Short mmCIF file of C-alpha atoms in Angstrom, two decimals:
data_model
loop_
_atom_site.label_atom_id
_atom_site.label_comp_id
_atom_site.label_asym_id
_atom_site.label_seq_id
_atom_site.Cartn_x
_atom_site.Cartn_y
_atom_site.Cartn_z
CA MET A 1 -29.65 16.53 -33.31
CA ASN A 2 -29.09 18.92 -30.40
CA ASN A 3 -31.99 17.41 -28.45
CA GLY A 4 -30.64 13.92 -29.10
CA TRP A 5 -27.23 14.92 -27.76
CA ARG A 6 -28.82 16.35 -24.62
CA LYS A 7 -30.82 13.16 -24.13
CA TRP A 8 -27.69 11.01 -24.17
CA ALA A 9 -25.77 13.45 -21.96
CA TRP A 10 -28.52 13.31 -19.31
CA LEU A 11 -28.60 9.51 -19.60
CA ALA A 12 -24.83 9.32 -19.03
CA LEU A 13 -25.09 11.59 -15.99
CA PHE A 14 -27.93 9.50 -14.61
CA CYS A 15 -25.91 6.28 -15.02
CA CYS A 16 -22.94 7.81 -13.18
CA TRP A 17 -25.24 9.00 -10.40
CA ALA A 18 -26.97 5.61 -10.19
CA SER A 19 -23.62 3.82 -10.02
CA SER A 20 -22.47 6.13 -7.22
CA VAL A 21 -25.69 5.55 -5.29
CA ALA A 22 -25.34 1.78 -5.72
CA VAL A 23 -21.77 1.82 -4.38
CA ARG A 24 -22.71 4.02 -1.43
CA ALA A 25 -25.76 1.94 -0.56
CA GLU A 26 -23.68 -0.87 0.94
CA THR A 27 -20.47 -1.24 2.91
CA VAL A 28 -17.47 -1.98 0.70
CA ARG A 29 -15.89 -5.22 1.91
CA ILE A 30 -12.11 -5.57 1.78
CA ALA A 31 -10.17 -8.83 2.20
CA VAL A 32 -6.85 -8.51 4.05
CA GLY A 33 -4.36 -10.51 6.12
CA GLU A 34 -2.38 -9.90 9.28
CA TRP A 35 0.67 -7.66 8.83
CA PRO A 36 1.14 -5.49 11.92
CA PRO A 37 1.65 -2.60 12.30
CA TYR A 38 0.12 -2.02 8.86
CA ILE A 39 -2.92 -4.26 9.33
CA SER A 40 -4.16 -6.32 12.27
CA GLU A 41 -7.47 -7.22 13.89
CA SER A 42 -5.92 -6.60 17.29
CA LEU A 43 -4.61 -3.07 16.66
CA PRO A 44 -6.48 0.23 17.08
CA HIS A 45 -8.29 1.07 13.82
CA GLN A 46 -7.11 -2.39 12.61
CA GLY A 47 -3.69 -0.91 11.85
CA PHE A 48 -2.63 2.42 10.39
CA LEU A 49 -2.89 1.28 6.77
CA CYS A 50 -6.50 0.24 7.28
CA GLU A 51 -7.12 3.70 8.69
CA VAL A 52 -5.53 5.26 5.58
CA VAL A 53 -7.92 3.31 3.35
CA ARG A 54 -10.89 3.95 5.65
CA GLN A 55 -10.33 7.71 5.66
CA ALA A 56 -9.68 7.86 1.90
CA PHE A 57 -13.00 6.16 1.18
CA ALA A 58 -14.74 8.28 3.83
CA GLU A 59 -13.74 11.38 1.86
CA SER A 60 -16.06 10.04 -0.87
CA GLY A 61 -18.80 9.06 1.58
CA LEU A 62 -18.16 5.30 1.52
CA ASP A 63 -18.19 2.95 4.50
CA ILE A 64 -15.83 -0.02 4.40
CA SER A 65 -15.19 -3.15 6.42
CA PHE A 66 -12.08 -5.33 6.66
CA HIS A 67 -12.22 -9.14 6.70
CA PHE A 68 -9.18 -11.15 7.77
CA TYR A 69 -7.77 -14.29 6.13
CA PRO A 70 -4.39 -15.79 5.31
CA TRP A 71 -2.95 -13.56 2.60
CA SER A 72 -3.22 -16.07 -0.22
CA LYS A 73 -6.88 -16.70 0.63
CA ALA A 74 -7.66 -12.97 0.83
CA TYR A 75 -6.27 -12.57 -2.67
CA GLN A 76 -8.10 -15.63 -4.04
CA LEU A 77 -11.46 -14.63 -2.49
CA THR A 78 -11.19 -11.22 -4.14
CA TRP A 79 -10.22 -12.78 -7.45
CA ASP A 80 -13.25 -15.09 -7.13
CA GLY A 81 -15.53 -12.09 -6.60
CA LYS A 82 -16.37 -12.78 -2.94
CA TYR A 83 -14.88 -9.42 -1.98
CA LEU A 84 -14.67 -6.15 -3.89
CA ILE A 85 -11.16 -5.19 -2.82
CA THR A 86 -7.93 -6.56 -1.36
CA MET A 87 -4.86 -4.65 -0.24
CA PRO A 88 -1.94 -3.97 -0.07
CA TRP A 89 -0.26 -5.71 -2.98
CA PHE A 90 2.78 -4.93 -5.07
CA ARG A 91 2.52 -4.45 -8.82
CA SER A 92 2.94 -7.47 -11.08
CA ALA A 93 1.92 -8.37 -14.64
CA GLU A 94 -0.53 -10.97 -13.31
CA ARG A 95 -2.23 -8.50 -10.99
CA GLU A 96 -2.42 -5.82 -13.66
CA ARG A 97 -4.13 -8.32 -15.91
CA ASP A 98 -6.92 -9.15 -13.44
CA PHE A 99 -7.22 -6.03 -11.26
CA TYR A 100 -7.32 -2.27 -11.42
CA LEU A 101 -4.60 -0.81 -9.21
CA SER A 102 -5.24 2.30 -7.13
CA ALA A 103 -2.85 5.16 -6.60
CA ALA A 104 0.05 4.06 -4.40
CA LEU A 105 -0.81 3.62 -0.72
CA GLY A 106 2.78 4.46 0.13
CA HIS A 107 6.29 3.02 -0.18
CA PHE A 108 7.07 -0.18 1.70
CA THR A 109 10.77 -0.31 2.50
CA THR A 110 12.91 -3.26 3.59
CA ARG A 111 16.25 -2.58 5.31
CA LEU A 112 19.15 -4.38 6.91
CA PHE A 113 18.91 -3.91 10.69
CA THR A 114 21.22 -4.39 13.64
CA LEU A 115 21.47 -3.11 17.22
CA GLY A 116 23.43 -0.01 18.13
CA GLY A 117 27.09 -0.73 18.77
CA THR A 118 27.26 -3.47 16.14
CA PRO A 119 29.39 -2.53 13.10
CA LEU A 120 27.05 -1.33 10.36
CA LYS A 121 27.74 -3.22 7.15
CA ASN A 122 26.01 -3.57 3.81
CA LEU A 123 24.85 -6.90 2.45
CA ALA A 124 27.97 -7.35 0.32
CA GLU A 125 30.10 -7.37 3.50
CA LEU A 126 28.04 -10.03 5.28
CA LYS A 127 29.11 -13.17 3.44
CA GLY A 128 30.03 -15.14 6.57
CA GLU A 129 27.67 -13.49 9.05
CA PRO A 130 24.22 -15.02 9.68
CA VAL A 131 21.45 -12.69 8.40
CA GLY A 132 17.93 -13.15 9.71
CA VAL A 133 15.13 -13.47 7.17
CA THR A 134 11.52 -14.64 7.36
CA ARG A 135 9.95 -17.31 5.16
CA GLY A 136 7.20 -16.18 2.83
CA TYR A 137 8.59 -12.72 2.05
CA PHE A 138 10.03 -11.41 -1.19
CA TYR A 139 12.99 -9.12 -0.50
CA GLY A 140 13.50 -7.87 -4.04
CA ASP A 141 15.46 -8.99 -7.08
CA GLY A 142 18.71 -7.50 -5.77
CA PHE A 143 18.54 -9.52 -2.57
CA THR A 144 17.58 -12.68 -4.46
CA ALA A 145 20.62 -12.26 -6.73
CA ARG A 146 23.08 -12.20 -3.80
CA GLN A 147 21.14 -14.62 -1.58
CA ALA A 148 23.39 -17.59 -2.41
CA ALA A 149 26.44 -15.72 -1.06
CA LEU A 150 24.78 -14.97 2.30
CA ALA A 151 24.51 -17.17 5.39
CA LEU A 152 20.77 -16.82 5.85
CA GLU A 153 19.11 -17.62 9.18
CA TRP A 154 15.50 -18.48 8.31
CA SER A 155 12.57 -18.00 10.68
CA ASP A 156 8.88 -18.78 10.36
CA SER A 157 7.76 -15.33 11.53
CA ASP A 158 9.05 -11.79 11.91
CA GLU A 159 8.60 -12.16 15.68
CA GLU A 160 10.99 -15.13 15.68
CA SER A 161 13.54 -13.18 13.62
CA MET A 162 13.40 -10.25 16.03
CA GLU A 163 13.74 -12.60 19.02
CA LYS A 164 16.96 -13.98 17.51
CA LEU A 165 18.36 -10.47 17.08
CA MET A 166 17.43 -9.37 20.59
CA THR A 167 18.90 -12.49 22.21
CA GLY A 168 22.15 -12.34 20.24
CA ARG A 169 21.62 -15.43 18.08
CA ILE A 170 22.06 -13.19 15.06
CA HIS A 171 23.44 -9.67 14.71
CA TYR A 172 21.74 -8.67 11.46
CA LEU A 173 18.29 -9.10 10.00
CA VAL A 174 16.42 -8.03 6.88
CA MET A 175 12.90 -6.78 7.54
CA ASP A 176 10.29 -4.20 6.54
CA GLU A 177 11.19 -1.05 8.45
CA GLN A 178 7.72 -0.44 9.90
CA VAL A 179 7.47 -4.05 11.07
CA ALA A 180 10.99 -4.06 12.53
CA ARG A 181 10.51 -0.90 14.56
CA ALA A 182 7.10 -2.00 15.85
CA LEU A 183 8.47 -5.40 16.93
CA PHE A 184 11.50 -3.75 18.56
CA ARG A 185 9.28 -1.49 20.68
CA GLN A 186 6.99 -4.40 21.50
CA TYR A 187 9.90 -6.59 22.61
CA LYS A 188 11.30 -3.88 24.89
CA GLU A 189 7.90 -3.26 26.46
CA LEU A 190 7.13 -6.97 26.90
CA HIS A 191 10.44 -7.68 28.62
CA GLN A 192 10.62 -4.27 30.34
CA ILE A 193 14.06 -3.59 28.90
CA THR A 194 15.30 0.00 29.13
CA ALA A 195 19.05 -0.25 28.51
CA ILE A 196 19.07 -2.13 25.21
CA PRO A 197 20.75 -0.32 22.28
CA ASP A 198 18.55 1.26 19.62
CA LEU A 199 17.60 -0.58 16.45
CA VAL A 200 19.68 0.78 13.58
CA GLY A 201 18.79 0.47 9.91
CA TYR A 202 21.33 0.57 7.12
CA PRO A 203 20.67 3.81 5.14
CA GLU A 204 20.43 2.15 1.72
CA PRO A 205 17.21 0.09 1.44
CA VAL A 206 17.39 -3.57 0.50
CA TRP A 207 14.12 -3.02 -1.35
CA SER A 208 11.55 -0.24 -1.56
CA LYS A 209 8.37 -0.41 -3.62
CA PRO A 210 4.88 1.15 -3.62
CA ALA A 211 1.89 -1.09 -2.94
CA TYR A 212 -1.68 -0.70 -4.06
CA LEU A 213 -5.31 -1.41 -3.42
CA LEU A 214 -6.70 -3.94 -5.95
CA VAL A 215 -10.21 -4.05 -7.42
CA ARG A 216 -11.10 -6.93 -9.74
CA LYS A 217 -11.70 -5.68 -13.28
CA SER A 218 -14.86 -7.73 -13.74
CA GLU A 219 -16.63 -5.86 -10.92
CA PRO A 220 -19.28 -3.50 -12.40
CA ASP A 221 -18.21 -0.64 -10.12
CA ALA A 222 -14.46 -1.33 -10.27
CA ARG A 223 -13.38 1.82 -12.12
CA HIS A 224 -15.74 3.95 -10.08
CA LEU A 225 -14.38 2.57 -6.79
CA ILE A 226 -10.81 3.26 -7.89
CA THR A 227 -11.75 6.82 -8.86
CA LEU A 228 -13.46 7.45 -5.53
CA PHE A 229 -10.56 5.99 -3.56
CA ASN A 230 -7.88 7.86 -5.50
CA GLY A 231 -9.74 11.12 -5.01
CA GLY A 232 -9.97 10.56 -1.26
CA LEU A 233 -6.32 9.51 -1.02
CA LEU A 234 -5.27 12.68 -2.86
CA LYS A 235 -7.18 14.78 -0.33
CA LEU A 236 -5.40 13.00 2.53
CA ARG A 237 -2.04 13.61 0.87
CA ARG A 238 -2.68 17.30 0.22
CA SER A 239 -3.88 17.88 3.77
CA GLY A 240 -0.82 16.18 5.28
CA ARG A 241 -3.02 13.59 6.94
CA LEU A 242 -1.52 10.72 4.91
CA ASP A 243 1.99 11.47 6.23
CA GLU A 244 0.61 11.69 9.76
CA LEU A 245 -1.02 8.26 9.49
CA TRP A 246 2.16 6.69 8.13
CA GLY A 247 4.13 8.23 10.98
CA PRO A 248 7.87 8.94 11.19
#
């Protein structure tokens, strides 16, 4: 009986080792889309969020590569099994059904922004004032509930929304805080503007949620990949490196 137990224990250890070797033997391919400054082919390290994921996997000895598509296609290709992983995605019942979710990559926060000198108001006070928003984004249930009472100024891209704010076509916009601040700096540098007021964000977020790395449940190494990634991400968090990568 004792020998039989040892036999199965060694077999289980061997299977875990073999699975780890199989995962490490090839580069883990991740499907993503463009979302600067988080993720972009044109940015150093392909964006700071890609660097977070790269360093977390590196802690477990894994190499990874990022492959860029429109977001819906990146998700579908991963669901179809063409890629092992896609990220970042917010939690939903549908995604929890089909994917294992990693530990949170961080909180993604959307705020109401304006330029310094403009009266700072909350959304409830902006019923007659145009508010810039970008098509294709979900701004949270709270924003959706009051959307009908707002005079929304729709744009096809975040860049277009920021252009409207900077040129005075609108005085308020709703945008992810990392995206808004990156576009603000980019606009100032591109137009060599030094005297423009600072970008100011309303203290209370419009929406703030964690997002995750997704691994399709049907992948043989799915649980193992999540375990490896979560372990590496925890090391980054404990060392302070995760906060450094996310920036101020």
